[in-house]
Amino acid sequence: MISNEVKQQLIRIVGEENYDDSKAGRLVYSYDATPQFQSLPDAVIAPRNTLEVSRVVKICNEHRIPIVPRGSGTNLCAGTCPVEGGIVLVFKHMNKILEIDEENLTVTVQPGVITLDLMNAVEAKGLFYPPDPSSMKISTIGGNINENSGGLRGLKYGVTRDYVMGLEVVLANGEIIRTGGKLAKDVAGYDLTRLFVGSEGTLGVITEATLKLIPMPETKKTMLALYEDLEAAARSVSKIIANKIIPATLEFLDQPTLEVVEAYAQIGLPTDVQAVLLIEQDGPKEVVERDMKKMAEICKKEQAVSVQLARSEEEAEALRTARRTALSALARLKPTTILEDATVPRSEIAKMVKAINKIAEKYNVKICTFGHAGDGNLHPTCPTDARDRDEMERVEKAFEEIFAKAIELGGTITGEHGVGAMKAPYLEWKLGEAGIAAMKAIKQALDPNNIMNPGKVFAKSTRKRVVVTR
Ligand SMILES: Cc1cc2nc3c(=O)[nH]c(=O)nc-3n(C[C@H](O)[C@H](O)[C@H](O)COP(=O)(O)OP(=O)(O)OC[C@H]3O[C@@H](n4cnc5c(N)ncnc54)[C@H](O)[C@@H]3O)c2cc1C
């Protein structure tokens, strides 16, 4: 609860219009894209600049009020659900691209900038910001940094982490620090920039970021390889990379996903094959042509029943968009959609997909799988209904087994979506007790009063996916 006195102090900082504790306002920020988590915050605050963030955080720290920084709330791990109440901090005023530096190849932004707006702004200058989560039309850079988000281009270009050069951060005590910067080389002290990337709002509030840009690739080509056999598709992935080709995109969709995506996108995707690989290469024209030819040969050799090159950029864009809409398409099937991102070494993809199908059968639930095959990052997705308790229990067990299998195969519980409140009970499976203790020591050092996004990353109990209401 926020006392009236504290409320007045906060209003004096951000202005009445940027402090909302109405029931409707709180309800809007009580949930995010994660099913089955909902909890009301005490207030929603929209600071206008870093100084205001710092002053708000200082007051919250003094009064032990939880702070949940929030971008667009598209995370899939209940990362912005205010499970312990407090303040949701939104960045609708802090959404400017501050500078595109063409000499140092950097862009400096505020956290509320929409990912696609940033991409478009730099592309207009012939520059390229590769991390492309499928949610890029709506996700923010602040959210991308805090989840260390990836996308279709992750295999060749890496994920958000690989592009964050410097940050401005408001620490839990309200102090403002700067980490890194525009320097390509800088080893002065601990790498705090990396520490804050992927920290899910639990260590501080990011108020500015300097990101690396690269020159825009000259050309790009796209193709689809169709398979009657899952393992043949997975083998193609390994063979392509073993042949020392790193494609810009190497995405996988299984048959049930294809069917749903085609019903949604209606672009003529085949629905009668077991799996599809969406393959892209970019770069100088000769390299792209050589790599595409070689990859097509590899796919055919590995029993692809058909390999089709996109005939135009429009056709290629339609294929990419169809892949990016996979989650939205699947979400049309049932009232509740649970999507996970179990990740395995790419050599284990076939085993993992087979295991997912077996587990789905065992628990009698529908699971469609798609994902970043080149990264081993799969998205088993279950269309279900939260009102059906019996089915939900089976879904829960199925995903638990999927996580266990991923770890058994040398993988992890999350490749890009983060831990949040949802996967906190499973983090120890991946890190072990000592690993959790090391992370907790960092949290304790930077946020001794546990005000930054409490209830995330570290599990309080072994409680699994449940609705949290306050
Ligand atoms: C349809 C769909 C497709 C998706 N596709 C992908 C995908 O391809 N790849 C992928 O990686 N993810 C994907 N996601 C997940 C999600 O979009 C990403 O995690 C994204 O980065 C979240 O951005 P956001 O602005 O919505 O952040 P939010 O969800 O609002 O927040 C995410 C985390 O960042 C923290 N945070 C936000 N801003 C700040 C800040 N300024 N300072 C400190 N902490 C902050 C929050 O507390 C939270 O922990 C998808 C989600 C959906 C719904």
Coordinates of C-alpha atoms and ligand atoms in Angstrom, one line a residue:
M1 CA 0.0 0.0 0.0
I2 CA 1.1 3.5 -0.8
S3 CA 0.3 6.0 1.9
N4 CA -1.3 9.3 0.9
E5 CA 1.8 11.2 2.0
V6 CA 4.1 9.1 -0.3
K7 CA 1.5 9.4 -3.1
Q8 CA 1.7 13.2 -2.8
Q9 CA 5.5 13.0 -2.9
L10 CA 5.4 10.9 -6.0
I11 CA 2.9 13.2 -7.7
R12 CA 5.1 16.2 -7.0
I13 CA 7.9 14.4 -9.0
V14 CA 6.0 13.2 -12.1
G15 CA 2.9 15.4 -12.1
E16 CA -0.7 14.4 -11.4
E17 CA -1.3 13.3 -15.0
N18 CA 1.5 10.7 -14.8
Y19 CA 0.4 9.1 -11.6
D20 CA -2.6 6.7 -11.9
D21 CA -4.0 4.7 -9.1
S22 CA -7.5 4.3 -10.5
K23 CA -9.0 0.8 -10.5
A24 CA -9.1 0.8 -14.3
G25 CA -5.5 2.0 -14.7
R26 CA -4.3 -0.6 -12.2
L27 CA -6.3 -3.3 -13.9
V28 CA -4.7 -2.6 -17.3
Y29 CA -1.2 -3.1 -15.8
S30 CA -2.1 -6.2 -13.7
Y31 CA -1.1 -8.7 -16.4
D32 CA 1.1 -9.1 -19.4
A33 CA 1.3 -11.5 -22.4
T34 CA 1.7 -14.5 -20.0
P35 CA -1.4 -16.5 -19.4
Q36 CA -2.7 -17.1 -15.9
F37 CA -0.8 -14.5 -14.0
Q38 CA -2.6 -11.4 -12.7
S39 CA -2.0 -9.1 -9.8
L40 CA -3.0 -5.5 -9.2
P41 CA -0.3 -2.8 -8.8
D42 CA -0.9 0.0 -6.3
A43 CA -0.2 2.7 -8.9
V44 CA 1.1 3.2 -12.4
I45 CA 3.8 6.0 -12.9
A46 CA 5.1 7.4 -16.1
P47 CA 8.3 9.4 -15.4
R48 CA 9.4 11.9 -18.0
N49 CA 13.2 11.7 -17.6
T50 CA 16.0 9.9 -15.8
L51 CA 16.0 12.3 -12.9
E52 CA 12.4 11.6 -12.3
V53 CA 13.0 7.9 -12.4
S54 CA 15.8 8.3 -9.9
R55 CA 13.7 10.4 -7.5
V56 CA 10.8 7.9 -7.7
V57 CA 13.1 5.0 -7.1
K58 CA 14.7 6.7 -4.1
I59 CA 11.3 7.2 -2.5
C60 CA 10.3 3.6 -3.2
N61 CA 13.5 2.3 -1.7
E62 CA 13.0 4.3 1.4
H63 CA 9.4 3.0 1.8
R64 CA 10.1 -0.5 0.5
I65 CA 7.6 -0.2 -2.4
P66 CA 8.1 -2.7 -5.2
I67 CA 8.9 -1.3 -8.6
V68 CA 8.0 -3.2 -11.8
P69 CA 9.6 -1.5 -14.9
R70 CA 7.5 -2.2 -17.9
G71 CA 7.9 -1.8 -21.7
S72 CA 5.0 -3.1 -23.8
G73 CA 4.2 -6.1 -21.5
T74 CA 4.8 -8.6 -24.3
N75 CA 7.1 -10.8 -22.2
L76 CA 6.0 -14.5 -21.9
C77 CA 7.3 -15.2 -18.4
A78 CA 5.1 -13.1 -16.2
G79 CA 8.0 -10.7 -16.0
T80 CA 5.8 -7.6 -15.6
C81 CA 3.0 -9.0 -13.5
P82 CA 3.2 -7.0 -10.2
V83 CA 3.0 -10.2 -8.1
E84 CA 3.9 -8.2 -4.9
G85 CA 2.0 -5.0 -5.9
G86 CA 3.8 -1.7 -5.8
I87 CA 4.4 0.6 -8.7
V88 CA 4.5 -0.2 -12.4
L89 CA 6.9 2.2 -14.1
V90 CA 6.0 2.9 -17.8
F91 CA 8.2 4.6 -20.3
K92 CA 5.6 6.2 -22.7
H93 CA 7.4 9.6 -22.3
M94 CA 10.9 8.1 -22.5
N95 CA 10.6 6.8 -26.1
K96 CA 13.0 8.9 -28.2
I97 CA 15.8 7.9 -30.5
L98 CA 18.4 10.3 -29.1
E99 CA 21.2 9.9 -31.6
I100 CA 22.3 7.9 -34.6
D101 CA 26.1 8.1 -34.8
E102 CA 27.2 7.1 -38.3
E103 CA 30.9 7.5 -37.5
N104 CA 30.9 5.2 -34.4
L105 CA 28.0 3.1 -35.8
T106 CA 25.9 3.4 -32.7
V107 CA 22.3 4.5 -31.9
T108 CA 21.4 5.9 -28.5
V109 CA 17.8 5.5 -27.3
Q110 CA 15.5 5.8 -24.4
P111 CA 14.0 2.6 -23.1
G112 CA 10.4 3.1 -24.5
V113 CA 11.5 3.1 -28.2
I114 CA 9.6 0.5 -30.2
T115 CA 12.1 -2.0 -31.6
L116 CA 10.7 -1.7 -35.2
D117 CA 10.8 2.1 -35.1
L118 CA 14.5 1.9 -34.2
M119 CA 15.2 -0.6 -37.0
N120 CA 13.4 1.6 -39.6
A121 CA 15.2 4.7 -38.4
V122 CA 18.7 3.2 -38.8
E123 CA 17.8 1.3 -42.0
A124 CA 16.9 4.7 -43.6
K125 CA 20.6 5.5 -43.1
G126 CA 21.8 2.2 -44.6
L127 CA 22.5 0.8 -41.2
F128 CA 21.3 -2.4 -39.6
Y129 CA 20.1 -3.4 -36.0
P130 CA 19.7 -7.2 -36.3
P131 CA 17.9 -8.4 -33.1
D132 CA 14.4 -9.0 -34.4
P133 CA 12.0 -10.6 -31.9
S134 CA 8.7 -11.5 -33.6
S135 CA 7.1 -9.0 -31.3
M136 CA 9.2 -6.1 -32.7
K137 CA 6.2 -4.1 -33.9
I138 CA 5.2 -3.6 -30.3
S139 CA 8.1 -4.6 -28.0
T140 CA 10.4 -1.9 -26.6
I141 CA 14.2 -1.7 -26.5
G142 CA 14.0 -1.6 -22.6
G143 CA 12.1 -4.9 -22.7
N144 CA 14.4 -6.4 -25.3
I145 CA 17.5 -5.6 -23.2
N146 CA 16.0 -6.9 -20.0
E147 CA 14.9 -10.2 -21.6
N148 CA 18.0 -10.4 -23.8
S149 CA 15.6 -11.1 -26.7
G150 CA 16.4 -12.9 -29.8
G151 CA 14.8 -13.4 -33.2
L152 CA 14.9 -14.9 -36.6
R153 CA 18.3 -13.4 -37.3
G154 CA 19.9 -14.7 -34.0
L155 CA 21.9 -17.5 -35.6
K156 CA 24.1 -15.3 -37.7
Y157 CA 23.9 -12.0 -35.9
G158 CA 23.4 -12.9 -32.2
V159 CA 20.8 -11.6 -29.8
T160 CA 20.2 -8.2 -28.1
R161 CA 23.1 -8.8 -25.7
D162 CA 25.5 -8.6 -28.6
Y163 CA 24.4 -5.1 -29.5
V164 CA 24.3 -3.4 -26.1
M165 CA 27.4 -1.3 -25.8
G166 CA 26.4 1.1 -23.0
L167 CA 23.6 1.8 -20.5
E168 CA 22.4 4.4 -18.2
V169 CA 20.9 2.7 -15.2
V170 CA 19.0 4.0 -12.1
L171 CA 20.1 1.6 -9.3
A172 CA 17.7 0.5 -6.6
N173 CA 19.0 3.2 -4.3
G174 CA 18.2 5.9 -6.9
E175 CA 21.8 6.5 -7.9
I176 CA 22.4 6.9 -11.7
I177 CA 25.3 5.1 -13.3
R178 CA 26.6 4.7 -16.8
T179 CA 28.1 1.5 -18.0
G180 CA 30.2 1.0 -21.2
G181 CA 29.6 3.5 -24.0
K182 CA 30.5 3.9 -27.7
L183 CA 33.9 2.4 -27.3
A184 CA 34.6 -0.9 -29.2
K185 CA 37.2 -1.7 -26.7
D186 CA 36.7 -0.9 -23.0
V187 CA 37.8 -3.2 -20.2
A188 CA 37.7 -0.8 -17.3
G189 CA 36.3 -2.9 -14.5
Y190 CA 33.6 -5.5 -14.4
D191 CA 31.3 -5.7 -17.4
L192 CA 28.2 -4.2 -15.8
T193 CA 26.6 -3.7 -19.1
R194 CA 26.3 -7.5 -19.6
L195 CA 25.1 -7.9 -16.0
F196 CA 22.1 -5.6 -16.6
V197 CA 21.3 -7.3 -20.0
G198 CA 18.7 -10.0 -19.3
S199 CA 18.3 -8.9 -15.7
E200 CA 14.5 -8.7 -16.1
G201 CA 14.1 -5.4 -14.2
T202 CA 15.4 -7.0 -11.0
L203 CA 18.7 -5.0 -10.7
G204 CA 17.8 -1.5 -11.8
V205 CA 15.9 0.7 -14.2
I206 CA 17.4 1.2 -17.6
T207 CA 16.9 4.8 -18.7
E208 CA 19.1 5.0 -21.8
A209 CA 21.0 2.5 -24.0
T210 CA 23.7 2.8 -26.6
L211 CA 23.4 0.0 -29.2
K212 CA 25.8 -1.2 -31.9
L213 CA 24.9 -0.9 -35.5
I214 CA 26.4 -2.7 -38.5
P215 CA 26.2 -1.9 -42.3
M216 CA 23.0 -3.1 -44.0
P217 CA 23.6 -6.3 -45.9
E218 CA 23.7 -5.8 -49.6
T219 CA 21.2 -8.5 -50.6
K220 CA 19.0 -11.2 -49.1
K221 CA 17.4 -14.4 -50.4
T222 CA 14.8 -16.7 -48.9
M223 CA 13.8 -20.3 -49.4
L224 CA 11.5 -23.0 -48.0
A225 CA 12.5 -26.6 -47.6
L226 CA 9.7 -29.1 -47.1
Y227 CA 10.1 -32.5 -45.4
E228 CA 8.1 -35.6 -44.8
D229 CA 10.3 -36.5 -41.9
L230 CA 11.2 -34.4 -38.9
E231 CA 14.6 -35.9 -38.5
A232 CA 15.5 -35.1 -42.1
A233 CA 14.7 -31.4 -41.4
A234 CA 16.8 -31.5 -38.2
R235 CA 19.7 -33.3 -40.0
S236 CA 19.6 -30.5 -42.7
V237 CA 20.1 -27.9 -40.0
S238 CA 23.2 -29.7 -38.6
K239 CA 24.6 -30.4 -42.1
I240 CA 24.2 -26.8 -43.2
I241 CA 26.2 -25.6 -40.3
A242 CA 28.7 -28.4 -40.5
N243 CA 29.3 -27.2 -44.1
K244 CA 30.5 -23.9 -42.5
I245 CA 27.5 -21.9 -43.7
I246 CA 25.8 -19.7 -41.2
P247 CA 22.5 -18.6 -42.7
A248 CA 20.8 -15.4 -41.5
T249 CA 17.7 -17.4 -40.7
L250 CA 17.1 -21.1 -40.1
E251 CA 13.5 -21.5 -38.7
F252 CA 11.5 -24.6 -38.1
L253 CA 7.7 -25.2 -38.2
D254 CA 6.1 -28.6 -37.6
Q255 CA 3.0 -29.8 -39.4
P256 CA 0.4 -28.7 -36.8
T257 CA 1.9 -25.2 -36.6
L258 CA 2.0 -25.0 -40.5
E259 CA -1.7 -25.8 -40.7
V260 CA -2.6 -23.1 -38.2
V261 CA -0.3 -20.5 -39.6
E262 CA -1.6 -21.1 -43.1
A263 CA -5.2 -20.8 -42.0
Y264 CA -4.2 -17.4 -40.4
A265 CA -1.8 -16.0 -43.0
Q266 CA -3.3 -17.6 -46.2
I267 CA -0.1 -17.3 -48.3
G268 CA -0.2 -20.8 -49.7
L269 CA 2.1 -22.6 -47.2
P270 CA 2.1 -26.4 -47.6
T271 CA 0.2 -28.1 -44.8
D272 CA 0.6 -31.7 -45.9
V273 CA 4.3 -32.1 -45.0
Q274 CA 5.8 -33.0 -41.6
A275 CA 8.1 -30.0 -41.3
V276 CA 9.3 -26.9 -43.0
L277 CA 12.6 -25.0 -42.8
L278 CA 12.6 -21.3 -43.6
I279 CA 16.1 -20.5 -44.7
E280 CA 17.6 -17.1 -45.5
Q281 CA 21.0 -15.8 -46.3
D282 CA 22.1 -12.2 -46.6
G283 CA 25.3 -10.4 -47.6
P284 CA 27.2 -9.7 -50.9
K285 CA 25.3 -11.1 -53.9
E286 CA 27.8 -13.7 -54.9
V287 CA 28.1 -15.1 -51.4
V288 CA 24.3 -15.2 -51.0
E289 CA 23.9 -17.0 -54.3
R290 CA 26.6 -19.5 -53.5
D291 CA 25.3 -20.2 -50.0
M292 CA 21.7 -20.6 -51.1
K293 CA 22.7 -23.0 -53.9
K294 CA 24.7 -25.1 -51.5
M295 CA 22.0 -25.1 -48.8
A296 CA 19.4 -26.2 -51.4
E297 CA 21.7 -29.1 -52.3
I298 CA 22.2 -30.1 -48.7
C299 CA 18.4 -30.0 -48.0
K300 CA 17.7 -32.1 -51.1
K301 CA 20.4 -34.6 -50.1
E302 CA 18.8 -34.9 -46.7
Q303 CA 15.5 -35.8 -48.3
A304 CA 13.7 -32.5 -48.5
V305 CA 10.7 -33.2 -50.7
S306 CA 10.9 -29.8 -52.2
V307 CA 13.1 -26.7 -52.0
Q308 CA 11.5 -23.5 -53.2
L309 CA 13.2 -20.1 -53.6
A310 CA 11.1 -17.0 -52.9
R311 CA 10.5 -15.4 -56.3
S312 CA 10.3 -11.8 -55.0
E313 CA 11.0 -9.8 -51.9
E314 CA 7.2 -9.6 -51.3
E315 CA 7.0 -13.4 -51.3
A316 CA 10.0 -13.6 -48.9
E317 CA 8.5 -11.0 -46.6
A318 CA 5.2 -12.9 -46.6
L319 CA 7.1 -16.1 -45.5
R320 CA 8.9 -14.2 -42.8
T321 CA 5.7 -12.6 -41.6
A322 CA 3.9 -15.9 -41.6
R323 CA 6.6 -17.4 -39.3
R324 CA 6.5 -14.3 -37.0
T325 CA 2.7 -14.7 -36.6
A326 CA 3.0 -18.3 -35.5
L327 CA 2.1 -17.5 -31.9
S328 CA -0.7 -15.2 -32.8
A329 CA -2.1 -17.8 -35.2
L330 CA -1.9 -20.5 -32.5
A331 CA -3.5 -18.2 -30.0
R332 CA -6.7 -18.3 -32.1
L333 CA -7.3 -22.0 -31.4
K334 CA -8.2 -21.9 -27.7
P335 CA -8.8 -19.4 -25.0
T336 CA -5.4 -20.0 -23.4
T337 CA -2.1 -20.4 -25.2
I338 CA 1.0 -21.5 -23.3
L339 CA 4.2 -21.1 -25.2
E340 CA 7.6 -22.2 -23.9
D341 CA 11.1 -21.8 -25.2
A342 CA 13.0 -24.9 -24.2
T343 CA 16.4 -24.8 -25.9
V344 CA 18.9 -27.5 -26.8
P345 CA 22.2 -27.8 -28.6
R346 CA 21.2 -27.7 -32.3
S347 CA 22.5 -31.2 -32.8
E348 CA 19.7 -32.4 -30.4
I349 CA 16.8 -30.8 -32.1
A350 CA 15.4 -33.9 -33.7
K351 CA 15.5 -35.7 -30.3
M352 CA 13.8 -32.8 -28.6
V353 CA 11.0 -32.5 -31.1
K354 CA 10.4 -36.2 -31.0
A355 CA 10.4 -36.1 -27.1
I356 CA 7.9 -33.1 -27.2
N357 CA 5.5 -35.1 -29.4
K358 CA 5.8 -38.2 -27.1
I359 CA 5.2 -36.1 -24.0
A360 CA 2.1 -34.4 -25.6
E361 CA 0.8 -37.9 -26.4
K362 CA 1.5 -39.1 -22.9
Y363 CA -0.5 -36.3 -21.3
N364 CA -3.1 -36.1 -24.0
V365 CA -2.5 -32.4 -24.9
K366 CA -2.0 -30.7 -28.2
I367 CA 1.5 -29.2 -28.6
C368 CA 2.6 -27.5 -31.8
T369 CA 6.3 -26.7 -32.2
F370 CA 8.1 -24.1 -34.1
G371 CA 11.2 -22.1 -33.5
H372 CA 14.7 -21.0 -34.3
A373 CA 16.2 -24.3 -35.4
G374 CA 19.6 -22.9 -36.0
D375 CA 19.8 -21.8 -32.4
G376 CA 18.2 -25.0 -31.0
N377 CA 15.6 -22.7 -29.6
L378 CA 12.2 -24.3 -29.8
H379 CA 8.7 -23.0 -29.0
P380 CA 6.5 -25.9 -28.0
T381 CA 3.1 -24.2 -27.8
C382 CA 0.0 -25.6 -26.2
P383 CA -3.5 -24.2 -27.1
T384 CA -5.6 -25.0 -24.0
D385 CA -8.2 -23.6 -21.7
A386 CA -7.3 -22.3 -18.3
R387 CA -10.9 -23.1 -17.1
D388 CA -10.3 -26.8 -17.7
R389 CA -8.4 -27.7 -14.5
D390 CA -7.8 -31.3 -15.4
E391 CA -6.3 -30.4 -18.7
M392 CA -4.2 -27.6 -17.1
E393 CA -2.7 -30.0 -14.7
R394 CA -1.7 -32.3 -17.6
V395 CA -0.3 -29.3 -19.5
E396 CA 1.7 -28.3 -16.4
K397 CA 3.2 -31.8 -16.1
A398 CA 3.9 -32.0 -19.9
F399 CA 5.9 -28.7 -19.8
E400 CA 7.7 -29.8 -16.7
E401 CA 8.8 -32.9 -18.6
I402 CA 9.8 -30.8 -21.6
F403 CA 12.1 -28.6 -19.4
A404 CA 13.6 -31.7 -17.8
K405 CA 14.2 -33.3 -21.2
A406 CA 15.8 -30.1 -22.5
I407 CA 18.2 -30.0 -19.6
E408 CA 19.0 -33.7 -20.0
L409 CA 20.0 -33.0 -23.6
G410 CA 22.4 -30.3 -22.5
G411 CA 19.9 -27.4 -23.0
T412 CA 18.1 -24.8 -20.9
I413 CA 14.6 -23.9 -19.6
T414 CA 14.6 -20.6 -21.6
G415 CA 16.5 -19.5 -24.7
E416 CA 15.1 -16.0 -25.0
H417 CA 11.9 -15.4 -23.1
G418 CA 13.4 -15.1 -19.6
V419 CA 12.5 -16.6 -16.2
G420 CA 10.2 -14.0 -14.7
A421 CA 7.7 -15.4 -12.2
M422 CA 6.7 -18.3 -14.5
K423 CA 9.9 -20.2 -14.8
A424 CA 11.4 -19.2 -11.4
P425 CA 10.5 -22.6 -9.9
Y426 CA 12.6 -24.3 -12.6
L427 CA 15.7 -22.1 -12.5
E428 CA 17.5 -24.3 -10.0
W429 CA 17.2 -27.2 -12.4
K430 CA 19.5 -25.3 -14.7
L431 CA 21.8 -23.5 -12.3
G432 CA 22.0 -25.7 -9.3
E433 CA 22.1 -24.5 -5.7
A434 CA 25.4 -22.8 -5.9
G435 CA 24.5 -21.0 -9.2
I436 CA 21.3 -19.6 -7.6
A437 CA 23.3 -18.5 -4.5
A438 CA 25.7 -16.6 -6.7
M439 CA 22.9 -14.8 -8.5
K440 CA 21.2 -14.0 -5.2
A441 CA 24.4 -12.5 -3.9
I442 CA 24.4 -10.1 -6.9
K443 CA 20.8 -9.2 -6.3
Q444 CA 21.4 -8.7 -2.6
A445 CA 24.3 -6.4 -3.3
L446 CA 22.5 -4.2 -5.8
D447 CA 19.0 -4.3 -4.3
P448 CA 19.2 -5.1 -0.6
N449 CA 15.6 -4.1 0.0
N450 CA 14.3 -6.3 -2.8
I451 CA 12.3 -3.5 -4.4
M452 CA 13.2 -4.2 -8.0
N453 CA 10.7 -6.5 -9.7
P454 CA 10.4 -8.8 -6.6
G455 CA 9.0 -12.3 -7.1
K456 CA 10.8 -12.7 -10.4
V457 CA 13.8 -15.0 -11.3
F458 CA 14.1 -16.4 -7.8
A459 CA 11.4 -18.8 -6.7
K460 CA 9.9 -18.3 -3.2
S461 CA 8.6 -21.8 -3.3
T462 CA 8.2 -24.6 -5.8
R463 CA 4.8 -23.1 -6.7
K464 CA 4.3 -23.5 -10.5
R465 CA 2.1 -21.7 -12.9
V466 CA -0.8 -20.3 -10.8
V467 CA -3.0 -17.3 -10.9
V468 CA -1.7 -14.7 -8.4
T469 CA -4.3 -12.3 -7.3
R470 CA -4.0 -9.6 -4.7
Ligands
LIG1 C1 3.6 -12.5 -30.3 C2 4.9 -12.5 -29.5 C3 6.0 -12.8 -30.2 C4 7.3 -12.8 -29.5 N1 8.4 -13.2 -30.1 C5 9.6 -13.1 -29.5 C6 10.8 -13.5 -30.2 O1 10.8 -13.8 -31.3 N2 11.9 -13.5 -29.5 C7 12.0 -13.1 -28.1 O2 13.0 -13.1 -27.6 N3 10.8 -12.8 -27.5 C8 9.7 -12.8 -28.1 N4 8.5 -12.4 -27.4 C9 8.6 -12.1 -26.0 C10 8.7 -10.5 -25.8 O3 8.1 -9.8 -26.8 C11 10.1 -10.1 -25.5 O4 10.6 -10.6 -24.3 C12 10.3 -8.5 -25.5 O5 11.6 -8.2 -25.4 C13 9.5 -7.8 -24.4 O6 9.5 -6.4 -24.7 P1 8.5 -5.5 -23.9 O7 8.8 -4.1 -24.3 O8 7.1 -6.0 -24.1 O9 8.9 -5.7 -22.4 P2 8.0 -6.1 -21.2 O10 7.3 -7.3 -21.4 O11 7.2 -4.9 -20.7 O12 9.2 -6.3 -20.1 C14 10.1 -7.4 -20.2 C15 11.1 -7.3 -19.0 O13 11.9 -6.2 -19.1 C16 11.8 -5.4 -17.9 N5 11.9 -4.0 -18.3 C17 11.2 -3.4 -19.3 N6 11.7 -2.1 -19.5 C18 12.7 -2.0 -18.5 C19 13.5 -0.9 -18.2 N7 13.5 0.3 -18.8 N8 14.4 -1.1 -17.2 C20 14.4 -2.2 -16.5 N9 13.7 -3.3 -16.8 C21 12.8 -3.1 -17.8 C22 10.4 -5.8 -17.3 O14 10.4 -5.6 -15.9 C23 10.4 -7.3 -17.6 O15 11.1 -8.0 -16.7 C24 7.3 -12.5 -28.1 C25 6.1 -12.1 -27.4 C26 4.9 -12.1 -28.1 C27 3.6 -11.8 -27.4

